[in-house]
Tab-separated table of N, CA and C in Angstrom:
chain	number	residue	atom	x	y	z
A	1	MET	N	20.491	-27.339	29.035
A	1	MET	CA	20.665	-25.743	29.420
A	1	MET	C	19.046	-24.934	29.254
A	2	THR	N	18.664	-24.627	30.025
A	2	THR	CA	17.406	-24.390	30.910
A	2	THR	C	17.147	-22.587	29.904
A	3	ASP	N	15.806	-22.485	28.968
A	3	ASP	CA	14.886	-21.311	28.623
A	3	ASP	C	15.840	-20.019	30.179
A	4	SER	N	15.732	-18.870	28.697
A	4	SER	CA	15.848	-17.682	29.813
A	4	SER	C	14.591	-17.497	30.405
A	5	PRO	N	14.687	-16.999	31.440
A	5	PRO	CA	12.725	-16.561	31.467
A	5	PRO	C	12.395	-15.600	30.950
A	6	LYS	N	13.087	-15.280	29.748
A	6	LYS	CA	12.392	-14.469	28.616
A	6	LYS	C	11.685	-15.002	27.542
A	7	THR	N	12.749	-16.603	27.406
A	7	THR	CA	12.387	-17.099	26.243
A	7	THR	C	11.058	-18.172	26.806
A	8	ALA	N	11.703	-18.809	27.909
A	8	ALA	CA	10.357	-19.319	28.371
A	8	ALA	C	8.960	-18.380	28.685
A	9	ALA	N	8.561	-17.738	29.068
A	9	ALA	CA	7.560	-16.787	29.107
A	9	ALA	C	6.929	-16.848	27.697
A	10	LYS	N	7.656	-16.634	26.815
A	10	LYS	CA	7.221	-16.866	25.394
A	10	LYS	C	6.850	-18.190	24.665
A	11	GLY	N	6.794	-19.311	25.600
A	11	GLY	CA	6.495	-20.763	25.159
A	11	GLY	C	7.487	-21.070	24.107
A	12	GLY	N	8.384	-20.620	24.742
A	12	GLY	CA	10.269	-21.315	23.728
A	12	GLY	C	10.568	-20.303	22.711
A	13	SER	N	9.961	-19.462	21.744
A	13	SER	CA	10.108	-18.597	21.211
A	13	SER	C	11.330	-17.590	21.202
A	14	ARG	N	12.012	-17.911	20.329
A	14	ARG	CA	13.287	-16.896	20.424
A	14	ARG	C	12.590	-15.558	19.675
A	15	SER	N	13.229	-14.578	19.935
A	15	SER	CA	12.623	-12.722	20.085
A	15	SER	C	12.510	-12.793	18.190
A	16	LEU	N	11.886	-11.637	17.938
A	16	LEU	CA	11.939	-11.441	16.814
A	16	LEU	C	12.974	-10.521	15.901
A	17	MET	N	13.556	-10.888	16.671
A	17	MET	CA	15.037	-9.958	15.902
A	17	MET	C	15.779	-10.791	15.453
A	18	GLU	N	16.094	-12.100	16.593
A	18	GLU	CA	16.357	-13.254	16.221
A	18	GLU	C	16.403	-14.055	14.814
A	19	ASN	N	14.867	-13.958	14.707
A	19	ASN	CA	14.206	-14.557	13.311
A	19	ASN	C	14.083	-13.693	12.631
A	20	LEU	N	14.250	-12.258	12.583
A	20	LEU	CA	13.757	-11.694	11.695
A	20	LEU	C	15.350	-11.510	10.612
A	21	LEU	N	14.809	-11.936	8.980
A	21	LEU	CA	15.728	-11.955	8.016
A	21	LEU	C	15.960	-10.307	7.744
A	22	GLY	N	14.613	-9.418	7.485
A	22	GLY	CA	15.141	-7.944	7.312
A	22	GLY	C	13.647	-7.765	7.107
A	23	LEU	N	13.198	-6.379	5.822
A	23	LEU	CA	12.143	-5.871	5.661
A	23	LEU	C	11.979	-5.914	4.474
A	24	LEU	N	10.291	-6.637	3.705
A	24	LEU	CA	10.386	-6.182	2.483
A	24	LEU	C	9.584	-4.830	1.697
A	25	ARG	N	10.266	-4.221	1.479
A	25	ARG	CA	9.036	-3.318	0.842
A	25	ARG	C	8.218	-3.513	-0.399
A	26	ILE	N	7.205	-3.790	-0.398
A	26	ILE	CA	6.398	-3.581	-1.408
A	26	ILE	C	5.644	-2.203	-2.030
A	27	ARG	N	5.671	-2.155	-3.387
A	27	ARG	CA	5.524	-0.790	-3.638
A	27	ARG	C	4.029	-1.343	-4.695
A	28	VAL	N	2.692	-1.259	-4.028
A	28	VAL	CA	1.837	-1.232	-4.595
A	28	VAL	C	1.728	-0.028	-6.004
A	29	LYS	N	1.978	-0.396	-6.996
A	29	LYS	CA	2.051	0.798	-8.108
A	29	LYS	C	0.953	0.789	-8.317
A	30	ARG	N	0.344	0.255	-9.010
A	30	ARG	CA	-1.180	0.329	-9.661
A	30	ARG	C	-2.028	-0.993	-10.058
A	31	GLY	N	-3.555	-0.340	-10.514
A	31	GLY	CA	-4.312	-1.600	-10.667
A	31	GLY	C	-4.345	-1.502	-12.416
A	32	VAL	N	-4.871	-2.141	-13.128
A	32	VAL	CA	-4.934	-2.057	-14.257
A	32	VAL	C	-6.421	-2.995	-14.939
A	33	ASN	N	-7.270	-2.534	-15.662
A	33	ASN	CA	-8.379	-2.714	-15.755
A	33	ASN	C	-9.309	-4.111	-15.135
A	34	LEU	N	-9.150	-3.285	-13.576
A	34	LEU	CA	-9.873	-3.846	-12.631
A	34	LEU	C	-11.361	-4.313	-12.740
A	35	ALA	N	-11.964	-5.004	-11.747
A	35	ALA	CA	-13.625	-5.679	-11.866
A	35	ALA	C	-14.644	-3.827	-11.714
A	36	VAL	N	-15.319	-3.743	-12.132
A	36	VAL	CA	-16.537	-2.842	-11.743
A	36	VAL	C	-17.250	-3.298	-10.924
A	37	ARG	N	-17.555	-2.579	-9.611
A	37	ARG	CA	-18.216	-3.466	-8.767
A	37	ARG	C	-19.505	-2.991	-7.999
A	38	ASP	N	-19.639	-0.958	-8.418
A	38	ASP	CA	-20.240	-0.355	-7.754
A	38	ASP	C	-20.839	-0.279	-9.266
A	39	VAL	N	-22.330	0.631	-9.514
A	39	VAL	CA	-22.646	0.749	-10.807
A	39	VAL	C	-21.752	1.235	-11.940
A	40	ARG	N	-20.931	1.982	-12.055
A	40	ARG	CA	-19.813	2.281	-13.079
A	40	ARG	C	-18.711	1.791	-12.940
A	41	SER	N	-18.169	1.948	-11.721
A	41	SER	CA	-16.427	1.983	-11.453
A	41	SER	C	-16.482	0.986	-10.402
A	42	SER	N	-15.467	1.360	-9.458
A	42	SER	CA	-15.212	0.761	-8.131
A	42	SER	C	-14.444	1.606	-7.130
A	43	ASP	N	-14.388	1.470	-6.176
A	43	ASP	CA	-13.806	1.921	-4.871
A	43	ASP	C	-12.464	1.064	-4.647
A	44	PRO	N	-11.340	1.116	-5.608
A	44	PRO	CA	-10.306	-0.351	-5.065
A	44	PRO	C	-9.205	0.136	-3.894
A	45	TYR	N	-9.046	-1.041	-3.078
A	45	TYR	CA	-7.951	-0.658	-2.203
A	45	TYR	C	-7.448	-1.958	-2.107
A	46	VAL	N	-5.961	-2.096	-1.817
A	46	VAL	CA	-5.106	-3.604	-1.842
A	46	VAL	C	-5.117	-3.831	-0.601
A	47	VAL	N	-4.831	-5.557	-0.251
A	47	VAL	CA	-4.627	-6.029	1.287
A	47	VAL	C	-3.527	-6.852	1.168
A	48	ILE	N	-2.631	-6.412	1.710
A	48	ILE	CA	-1.559	-7.900	1.414
A	48	ILE	C	-1.546	-8.739	2.920
A	49	LYS	N	-1.121	-9.956	2.550
A	49	LYS	CA	-0.854	-10.505	3.926
A	49	LYS	C	-0.035	-11.414	4.092
A	50	MET	N	0.750	-11.579	5.199
A	50	MET	CA	2.477	-12.697	4.634
A	50	MET	C	1.634	-13.189	6.372
A	51	GLY	N	1.514	-14.937	6.077
A	51	GLY	CA	0.887	-14.929	7.631
A	51	GLY	C	0.389	-14.086	8.857
A	52	LYS	N	0.532	-13.617	9.780
A	52	LYS	CA	0.181	-12.962	10.248
A	52	LYS	C	-0.144	-11.523	10.164
A	53	GLN	N	0.672	-11.247	9.328
A	53	GLN	CA	0.693	-9.749	8.810
A	53	GLN	C	-0.107	-9.849	7.912
A	54	LYS	N	-1.077	-8.431	8.268
A	54	LYS	CA	-1.543	-7.253	7.149
A	54	LYS	C	-1.438	-6.389	6.513
A	55	LEU	N	-1.493	-5.768	5.994
A	55	LEU	CA	-1.276	-4.348	5.643
A	55	LEU	C	-2.246	-3.722	4.356
A	56	LYS	N	-2.523	-2.708	4.098
A	56	LYS	CA	-3.586	-2.484	3.255
A	56	LYS	C	-2.936	-0.798	2.697
A	57	THR	N	-3.476	-0.632	1.287
A	57	THR	CA	-3.443	0.855	0.977
A	57	THR	C	-4.468	1.795	1.550
A	58	ARG	N	-4.357	2.918	0.508
A	58	ARG	CA	-5.610	3.808	0.686
A	58	ARG	C	-6.517	3.414	-0.579
A	59	VAL	N	-7.763	3.722	0.011
A	59	VAL	CA	-9.091	3.611	-0.883
A	59	VAL	C	-8.761	4.923	-2.442
A	60	ILE	N	-9.133	4.205	-3.579
A	60	ILE	CA	-8.840	5.221	-4.362
A	60	ILE	C	-10.676	5.313	-4.973
A	61	LYS	N	-10.902	6.977	-4.914
A	61	LYS	CA	-12.049	6.866	-5.297
A	61	LYS	C	-12.833	6.174	-6.866
A	62	LYS	N	-13.780	5.989	-7.370
A	62	LYS	CA	-14.249	5.808	-8.603
A	62	LYS	C	-13.092	5.442	-9.760
A	63	ASP	N	-12.337	3.747	-10.095
A	63	ASP	CA	-11.674	4.521	-10.580
A	63	ASP	C	-10.941	2.567	-10.758
A	64	VAL	N	-11.313	1.954	-11.858
A	64	VAL	CA	-10.812	0.836	-11.583
A	64	VAL	C	-9.127	0.951	-13.046
A	65	ASN	N	-8.825	1.848	-12.486
A	65	ASN	CA	-7.301	1.992	-13.134
A	65	ASN	C	-6.357	3.055	-12.041
A	66	PRO	N	-6.598	2.367	-10.803
A	66	PRO	CA	-6.168	3.422	-9.886
A	66	PRO	C	-4.253	3.425	-9.386
A	67	GLU	N	-3.883	4.851	-9.341
A	67	GLU	CA	-2.630	4.515	-8.605
A	67	GLU	C	-2.371	4.964	-7.851
A	68	TRP	N	-2.076	3.725	-6.753
A	68	TRP	CA	-1.310	3.775	-5.419
A	68	TRP	C	0.005	4.114	-5.302
A	69	ASN	N	0.932	4.187	-6.192
A	69	ASN	CA	2.179	4.419	-5.639
A	69	ASN	C	2.338	3.875	-4.069
A	70	GLU	N	2.173	3.263	-3.421
A	70	GLU	CA	1.981	3.131	-1.634
A	70	GLU	C	3.154	1.720	-1.211
A	71	ASP	N	4.124	2.292	-0.028
A	71	ASP	CA	4.850	1.097	0.332
A	71	ASP	C	4.568	0.433	1.308
A	72	LEU	N	4.102	-0.672	1.108
A	72	LEU	CA	4.145	-1.613	2.558
A	72	LEU	C	4.931	-2.249	3.041
A	73	THR	N	4.810	-1.833	4.222
A	73	THR	CA	6.727	-3.179	4.178
A	73	THR	C	6.076	-4.577	5.525
A	74	LEU	N	6.818	-5.311	5.095
A	74	LEU	CA	6.233	-6.600	5.798
A	74	LEU	C	7.772	-7.017	6.193
A	75	SER	N	7.512	-7.562	7.807
A	75	SER	CA	8.905	-8.228	8.640
A	75	SER	C	8.832	-9.491	8.090
A	76	VAL	N	9.724	-10.257	6.989
A	76	VAL	CA	10.542	-11.467	6.567
A	76	VAL	C	11.149	-12.396	7.708
A	77	THR	N	10.335	-13.090	8.489
A	77	THR	CA	11.462	-14.962	8.957
A	77	THR	C	11.098	-15.595	9.084
A	78	ASP	N	10.564	-16.228	7.347
A	78	ASP	CA	10.361	-17.492	6.816
A	78	ASP	C	9.876	-17.037	5.095
A	79	PRO	N	11.187	-16.874	4.767
A	79	PRO	CA	10.522	-16.164	2.982
A	79	PRO	C	9.934	-17.294	2.166
A	80	SER	N	10.104	-18.567	2.462
A	80	SER	CA	8.904	-19.721	1.900
A	80	SER	C	7.186	-19.448	1.827
A	81	ILE	N	6.923	-18.308	2.895
A	81	ILE	CA	5.336	-18.314	3.149
A	81	ILE	C	4.879	-17.288	1.783
A	82	PRO	N	3.945	-17.879	1.321
A	82	PRO	CA	3.655	-16.902	0.079
A	82	PRO	C	2.768	-15.889	0.385
A	83	ILE	N	2.628	-14.645	-0.091
A	83	ILE	CA	2.537	-13.568	-0.044
A	83	ILE	C	1.025	-13.185	-0.702
A	84	GLN	N	0.464	-12.966	-0.092
A	84	GLN	CA	-1.284	-12.763	-0.678
A	84	GLN	C	-1.867	-11.593	-0.450
A	85	LEU	N	-2.055	-11.184	-2.058
A	85	LEU	CA	-2.971	-9.653	-2.339
A	85	LEU	C	-4.393	-10.270	-2.463
A	86	THR	N	-4.881	-8.747	-2.100
A	86	THR	CA	-6.117	-9.170	-2.320
A	86	THR	C	-6.755	-7.931	-2.590
A	87	VAL	N	-7.243	-7.364	-3.912
A	87	VAL	CA	-8.098	-6.007	-4.062
A	87	VAL	C	-9.542	-6.421	-4.020
A	88	TYR	N	-9.478	-4.846	-3.295
A	88	TYR	CA	-11.333	-4.909	-2.418
A	88	TYR	C	-11.744	-3.923	-3.114
A	89	ASP	N	-13.058	-3.636	-3.263
A	89	ASP	CA	-13.805	-2.598	-3.399
A	89	ASP	C	-14.306	-1.781	-1.871
A	90	HIS	N	-14.273	-0.967	-1.675
A	90	HIS	CA	-14.852	-0.145	-0.751
A	90	HIS	C	-15.885	0.261	-1.024
A	91	ASP	N	-16.939	-0.349	0.045
A	91	ASP	CA	-18.396	0.163	-0.082
A	91	ASP	C	-18.441	1.139	1.049
A	92	THR	N	-19.291	1.710	1.192
A	92	THR	CA	-19.833	2.660	2.280
A	92	THR	C	-20.854	1.758	3.810
A	93	PHE	N	-21.857	1.280	2.717
A	93	PHE	CA	-23.059	1.048	3.616
A	93	PHE	C	-22.971	-0.949	3.732
A	94	SER	N	-22.278	-1.475	3.036
A	94	SER	CA	-22.431	-2.562	2.856
A	94	SER	C	-20.998	-3.046	3.318
A	95	LYS	N	-21.087	-4.623	2.900
A	95	LYS	CA	-19.388	-5.268	3.234
A	95	LYS	C	-18.848	-5.002	1.650
A	96	ASP	N	-17.341	-4.304	1.840
A	96	ASP	CA	-16.497	-4.487	0.723
A	96	ASP	C	-16.372	-6.048	-0.121
A	97	ASP	N	-16.788	-4.987	-1.438
A	97	ASP	CA	-16.513	-6.672	-2.334
A	97	ASP	C	-15.301	-6.442	-2.527
A	98	LYS	N	-14.931	-8.685	-3.129
A	98	LYS	CA	-13.895	-8.326	-3.591
A	98	LYS	C	-13.514	-8.636	-4.728
A	99	MET	N	-12.292	-7.928	-5.018
A	99	MET	CA	-12.272	-8.009	-6.660
A	99	MET	C	-11.069	-8.607	-7.633
A	100	GLY	N	-11.063	-10.037	-6.353
A	100	GLY	CA	-9.767	-10.478	-6.977
A	100	GLY	C	-8.639	-10.632	-5.835
A	101	ASP	N	-7.380	-12.155	-6.169
A	101	ASP	CA	-6.800	-11.991	-5.222
A	101	ASP	C	-5.596	-12.891	-6.360
A	102	ALA	N	-4.383	-12.281	-5.894
A	102	ALA	CA	-3.085	-13.241	-6.447
A	102	ALA	C	-2.048	-13.505	-5.497
A	103	GLU	N	-1.490	-14.630	-5.697
A	103	GLU	CA	-0.077	-14.370	-4.579
A	103	GLU	C	0.676	-15.182	-5.376
A	104	PHE	N	1.896	-14.445	-4.524
A	104	PHE	CA	3.235	-14.691	-4.667
A	104	PHE	C	3.980	-15.195	-4.034
A	105	GLY	N	5.899	-15.725	-4.676
A	105	GLY	CA	6.625	-15.932	-3.432
A	105	GLY	C	7.598	-15.398	-3.878
A	106	ILE	N	8.382	-15.103	-2.350
A	106	ILE	CA	9.828	-13.920	-3.005
A	106	ILE	C	10.701	-14.879	-2.788
A	107	VAL	N	10.908	-15.999	-2.502
A	107	VAL	CA	12.198	-17.389	-2.325
A	107	VAL	C	13.080	-16.909	-3.711
A	108	PRO	N	12.711	-17.000	-5.172
A	108	PRO	CA	14.047	-16.489	-6.268
A	108	PRO	C	14.233	-14.527	-5.650
A	109	TYR	N	13.285	-13.893	-5.188
A	109	TYR	CA	14.244	-12.703	-4.431
A	109	TYR	C	14.714	-12.526	-3.875
A	110	ILE	N	14.541	-13.570	-3.188
A	110	ILE	CA	15.468	-14.074	-1.701
A	110	ILE	C	17.324	-14.208	-2.114
A	111	GLU	N	17.122	-15.734	-3.168
A	111	GLU	CA	18.022	-15.920	-3.495
A	111	GLU	C	19.015	-14.927	-3.962
A	112	ALA	N	18.239	-14.126	-5.131
A	112	ALA	CA	19.157	-12.867	-5.946
A	112	ALA	C	19.620	-12.057	-4.631
A	113	LEU	N	19.126	-11.544	-3.875
A	113	LEU	CA	19.426	-10.824	-2.636
A	113	LEU	C	20.569	-11.246	-1.688
A	114	LYS	N	21.102	-12.851	-1.898
A	114	LYS	CA	22.286	-13.542	-1.036
A	114	LYS	C	23.685	-13.500	-2.103
A	115	MET	N	23.367	-13.358	-3.524
A	115	MET	CA	24.446	-12.907	-4.840
A	115	MET	C	25.180	-11.886	-4.320
A	116	ASN	N	26.231	-11.847	-4.147
A	116	ASN	CA	27.234	-10.934	-4.530
A	116	ASN	C	27.110	-10.087	-5.958
A	117	LEU	N	26.735	-8.967	-5.635
A	117	LEU	CA	26.436	-8.029	-6.984
A	117	LEU	C	27.134	-6.902	-7.067
A	118	GLU	N	27.850	-6.784	-5.856
A	118	GLU	CA	29.208	-5.586	-6.425
A	118	GLU	C	29.639	-5.588	-7.380
A	119	GLY	N	29.285	-4.471	-7.792
A	119	GLY	CA	30.232	-4.101	-8.806
A	119	GLY	C	29.973	-4.516	-10.544
A	120	VAL	N	28.650	-4.907	-10.139
A	120	VAL	CA	27.775	-5.372	-11.356
A	120	VAL	C	27.081	-4.017	-11.819
A	121	ALA	N	26.569	-3.689	-12.914
A	121	ALA	CA	26.449	-2.813	-13.686
A	121	ALA	C	24.851	-2.420	-13.382
A	122	SER	N	24.752	-1.069	-12.947
A	122	SER	CA	23.372	-1.000	-12.454
A	122	SER	C	22.384	-1.150	-13.768
A	123	GLY	N	21.272	-2.031	-13.510
A	123	GLY	CA	20.137	-1.899	-14.531
A	123	GLY	C	20.598	-3.729	-15.332
A	124	THR	N	21.776	-4.113	-14.256
A	124	THR	CA	21.263	-5.992	-15.086
A	124	THR	C	20.172	-6.836	-14.438
A	125	THR	N	19.825	-7.523	-15.498
A	125	THR	CA	18.636	-8.749	-14.995
A	125	THR	C	19.274	-9.823	-14.373
A	126	VAL	N	19.025	-9.998	-12.990
A	126	VAL	CA	20.178	-11.041	-12.175
A	126	VAL	C	19.699	-11.806	-12.271
A	127	THR	N	18.079	-12.278	-12.596
A	127	THR	CA	17.345	-13.521	-12.591
A	127	THR	C	15.900	-12.935	-13.508
A	128	ARG	N	15.321	-13.869	-14.490
A	128	ARG	CA	13.854	-13.942	-14.660
A	128	ARG	C	12.949	-15.143	-14.632
A	129	ILE	N	11.918	-14.465	-14.128
A	129	ILE	CA	10.632	-15.713	-13.805
A	129	ILE	C	9.435	-15.301	-14.641
A	130	GLN	N	9.558	-16.657	-15.256
A	130	GLN	CA	7.862	-16.935	-16.339
A	130	GLN	C	6.754	-16.923	-15.835
A	131	PRO	N	6.299	-16.388	-16.154
A	131	PRO	CA	4.681	-16.657	-15.748
A	131	PRO	C	4.298	-18.414	-16.261
A	132	SER	N	3.350	-18.621	-14.885
A	132	SER	CA	3.148	-20.128	-15.260
A	132	SER	C	1.963	-20.630	-14.551
A	133	ARG	N	1.070	-21.564	-14.213
A	133	ARG	CA	0.350	-22.073	-13.809
A	133	ARG	C	0.432	-21.730	-12.077
A	134	ALA	N	2.102	-22.022	-11.938
A	134	ALA	CA	2.135	-22.277	-10.318
A	134	ALA	C	2.553	-21.222	-9.487
A	135	ASN	N	2.016	-20.000	-11.041
A	135	ASN	CA	2.553	-18.459	-9.844
A	135	ASN	C	0.869	-17.892	-11.070
A	136	CYS	N	1.362	-16.234	-10.365
A	136	CYS	CA	-0.409	-15.435	-10.682
A	136	CYS	C	0.725	-14.285	-12.025
A	137	LEU	N	2.310	-14.413	-11.935
A	137	LEU	CA	2.695	-13.688	-13.329
A	137	LEU	C	1.977	-13.526	-14.355
A	138	ALA	N	1.334	-12.223	-14.681
A	138	ALA	CA	0.574	-11.755	-15.912
A	138	ALA	C	1.740	-12.068	-17.393
A	139	GLU	N	2.703	-11.382	-16.806
A	139	GLU	CA	3.874	-11.402	-18.134
A	139	GLU	C	5.558	-11.637	-17.277
A	140	GLU	N	6.511	-11.863	-18.354
A	140	GLU	CA	7.667	-12.496	-17.351
A	140	GLU	C	8.339	-10.656	-16.387
A	141	SER	N	8.931	-11.563	-14.583
A	141	SER	CA	8.775	-10.805	-14.074
A	141	SER	C	10.530	-10.974	-13.660
A	142	CYS	N	11.203	-9.209	-14.122
A	142	CYS	CA	12.988	-9.672	-13.546
A	142	CYS	C	13.209	-9.291	-12.537
A	143	ILE	N	14.193	-10.027	-11.894
A	143	ILE	CA	14.543	-9.514	-10.927
A	143	ILE	C	15.986	-8.374	-11.643
A	144	LEU	N	16.314	-7.111	-10.799
A	144	LEU	CA	17.215	-6.241	-11.383
A	144	LEU	C	18.054	-5.827	-10.194
A	145	TRP	N	19.346	-5.801	-10.797
A	145	TRP	CA	19.961	-4.403	-10.055
A	145	TRP	C	20.102	-3.445	-10.727
A	146	LYS	N	19.949	-2.739	-9.399
A	146	LYS	CA	19.630	-1.219	-10.054
A	146	LYS	C	19.757	-0.163	-9.095
A	147	ASP	N	21.125	0.376	-8.555
A	147	ASP	CA	21.236	1.859	-7.903
A	147	ASP	C	21.756	0.898	-6.825
A	148	GLY	N	22.153	-0.275	-6.963
A	148	GLY	CA	23.037	-0.726	-5.502
A	148	GLY	C	21.951	-1.275	-5.096
A	149	LYS	N	21.043	-2.177	-5.350
A	149	LYS	CA	19.726	-2.642	-4.972
A	149	LYS	C	19.163	-3.528	-5.662
A	150	VAL	N	18.677	-4.847	-5.247
A	150	VAL	CA	17.951	-5.610	-6.196
A	150	VAL	C	16.851	-5.747	-5.830
A	151	VAL	N	16.007	-4.936	-6.832
A	151	VAL	CA	14.581	-4.778	-6.634
A	151	VAL	C	13.625	-5.901	-8.010
A	152	GLN	N	12.809	-5.931	-7.610
A	152	GLN	CA	12.215	-7.366	-8.693
A	152	GLN	C	10.344	-6.118	-8.974
A	153	ASP	N	10.115	-6.436	-9.957
A	153	ASP	CA	8.668	-5.812	-10.718
A	153	ASP	C	8.279	-7.089	-10.984
A	154	MET	N	6.423	-6.994	-10.848
A	154	MET	CA	5.971	-7.973	-11.225
A	154	MET	C	4.000	-7.588	-11.403
A	155	CYS	N	4.060	-7.899	-12.513
A	155	CYS	CA	2.553	-7.691	-12.796
A	155	CYS	C	1.583	-8.922	-12.548
A	156	LEU	N	1.121	-8.489	-11.760
A	156	LEU	CA	0.358	-10.024	-11.317
A	156	LEU	C	-1.180	-9.963	-11.914
A	157	ARG	N	-1.843	-11.171	-12.421
A	157	ARG	CA	-3.126	-11.269	-12.973
A	157	ARG	C	-4.009	-11.452	-11.774
A	158	LEU	N	-5.067	-10.986	-11.124
A	158	LEU	CA	-5.793	-11.318	-10.293
A	158	LEU	C	-6.646	-12.558	-10.829
A	159	ARG	N	-6.663	-13.288	-9.676
A	159	ARG	CA	-7.233	-14.563	-9.909
A	159	ARG	C	-8.757	-14.312	-9.150
A	160	ASN	N	-10.084	-15.312	-9.887
A	160	ASN	CA	-11.712	-15.537	-8.773
A	160	ASN	C	-11.987	-13.999	-9.576
A	161	VAL	N	-11.755	-13.434	-10.343
A	161	VAL	CA	-12.401	-12.224	-10.806
A	161	VAL	C	-12.736	-12.450	-12.512
A	162	GLU	N	-13.043	-11.614	-13.332
A	162	GLU	CA	-13.441	-11.703	-14.532
A	162	GLU	C	-11.920	-10.616	-15.034
A	163	CYS	N	-11.172	-9.838	-14.732
A	163	CYS	CA	-10.826	-9.196	-14.921
A	163	CYS	C	-9.400	-8.522	-13.936
A	164	GLY	N	-8.597	-7.806	-14.561
A	164	GLY	CA	-7.768	-7.047	-13.367
A	164	GLY	C	-6.364	-7.784	-13.267
A	165	GLU	N	-5.388	-6.496	-13.194
A	165	GLU	CA	-3.711	-6.754	-12.843
A	165	GLU	C	-3.480	-5.896	-11.790
A	166	VAL	N	-2.324	-5.658	-11.000
A	166	VAL	CA	-1.913	-5.313	-10.082
A	166	VAL	C	-0.260	-5.045	-10.412
A	167	GLU	N	0.192	-4.531	-10.560
A	167	GLU	CA	1.595	-4.161	-10.742
A	167	GLU	C	2.563	-3.396	-9.483
A	168	ILE	N	3.128	-4.173	-8.987
A	168	ILE	CA	4.097	-4.015	-7.763
A	168	ILE	C	5.475	-4.130	-7.929
A	169	GLN	N	6.308	-3.681	-6.925
A	169	GLN	CA	7.509	-3.813	-6.511
A	169	GLN	C	8.482	-4.215	-5.869
A	170	LEU	N	9.595	-5.049	-5.153
A	170	LEU	CA	9.861	-5.470	-4.182
A	170	LEU	C	11.122	-4.979	-3.754
A	171	GLN	N	11.429	-4.413	-2.434
A	171	GLN	CA	12.574	-4.001	-2.625
A	171	GLN	C	13.093	-4.479	-1.242
A	172	TRP	N	13.951	-4.702	-0.950
A	172	TRP	CA	14.491	-5.375	0.827
A	172	TRP	C	15.380	-4.486	1.280
A	173	ILE	N	14.755	-4.545	2.678
A	173	ILE	CA	15.231	-3.838	3.972
A	173	ILE	C	16.373	-4.304	4.539
A	174	ASP	N	17.399	-4.214	4.963
A	174	ASP	CA	18.474	-5.144	6.073
A	174	ASP	C	18.598	-4.126	7.275
A	175	LEU	N	18.017	-4.779	7.962
A	175	LEU	CA	17.944	-4.005	9.643
A	175	LEU	C	19.072	-4.680	10.771
A	176	PRO	N	19.859	-3.464	11.426
A	176	PRO	CA	20.750	-3.786	11.992
A	176	PRO	C	20.481	-4.602	13.318
A	177	GLY	N	21.124	-5.197	13.547
A	177	GLY	CA	20.358	-6.245	14.832
A	177	GLY	C	19.681	-7.822	14.434
A	178	SER	N	19.404	-7.584	13.090
A	178	SER	CA	18.572	-8.524	12.842
A	178	SER	C	19.533	-10.024	12.398
A	179	LYS	N	18.558	-11.523	12.294
A	179	LYS	CA	19.616	-12.320	11.763
A	179	LYS	C	20.070	-12.335	10.293
A	180	GLY	N	19.566	-11.465	9.383
A	180	GLY	CA	19.752	-11.449	8.007
A	180	GLY	C	20.043	-12.718	7.583
A	181	LEU	N	20.269	-12.418	5.994
A	181	LEU	CA	20.212	-13.502	4.818
A	181	LEU	C	21.501	-14.129	4.634
A	182	SER	N	22.337	-14.103	5.259
A	182	SER	CA	23.677	-14.807	5.492
A	182	SER	C	23.582	-16.403	5.802
């Protein structure tokens, strides 16, 4: 079988929609006790990376406990790729300073999404993930069935820095026309 001209032009790769499982909405809630990188405070923002995708929050001025409450949405084609989160201090006249990083996987979350949870009471805990050396969790993370959706709250302890945590929440968006999770 020969490739269609469309796939041949892309070097044999399939279209994004054929490989797309869906969208992962990451709500970057807040930072807690972030490192000071300016005189007495920091101007933090968060960068989220998965594969070649890179998204960032807005900068919050002079705050080591910032409240972003900002949604960043990633296209997921391979759930085994870990997601990197890095906090930076915005500097006007010099290179932005790194304020720590964390990495987290979404495989347990994707597994929970595949379960048939219709009829389960809202607020039910589907899975619990314990903090370990293999993850950046600061505390137990629960995957919940809430209002007809699977959500996961995480508190990530930042690495390569003296202090700081970032709280996030994961939510899934199914896309019509995508491969889906089945």
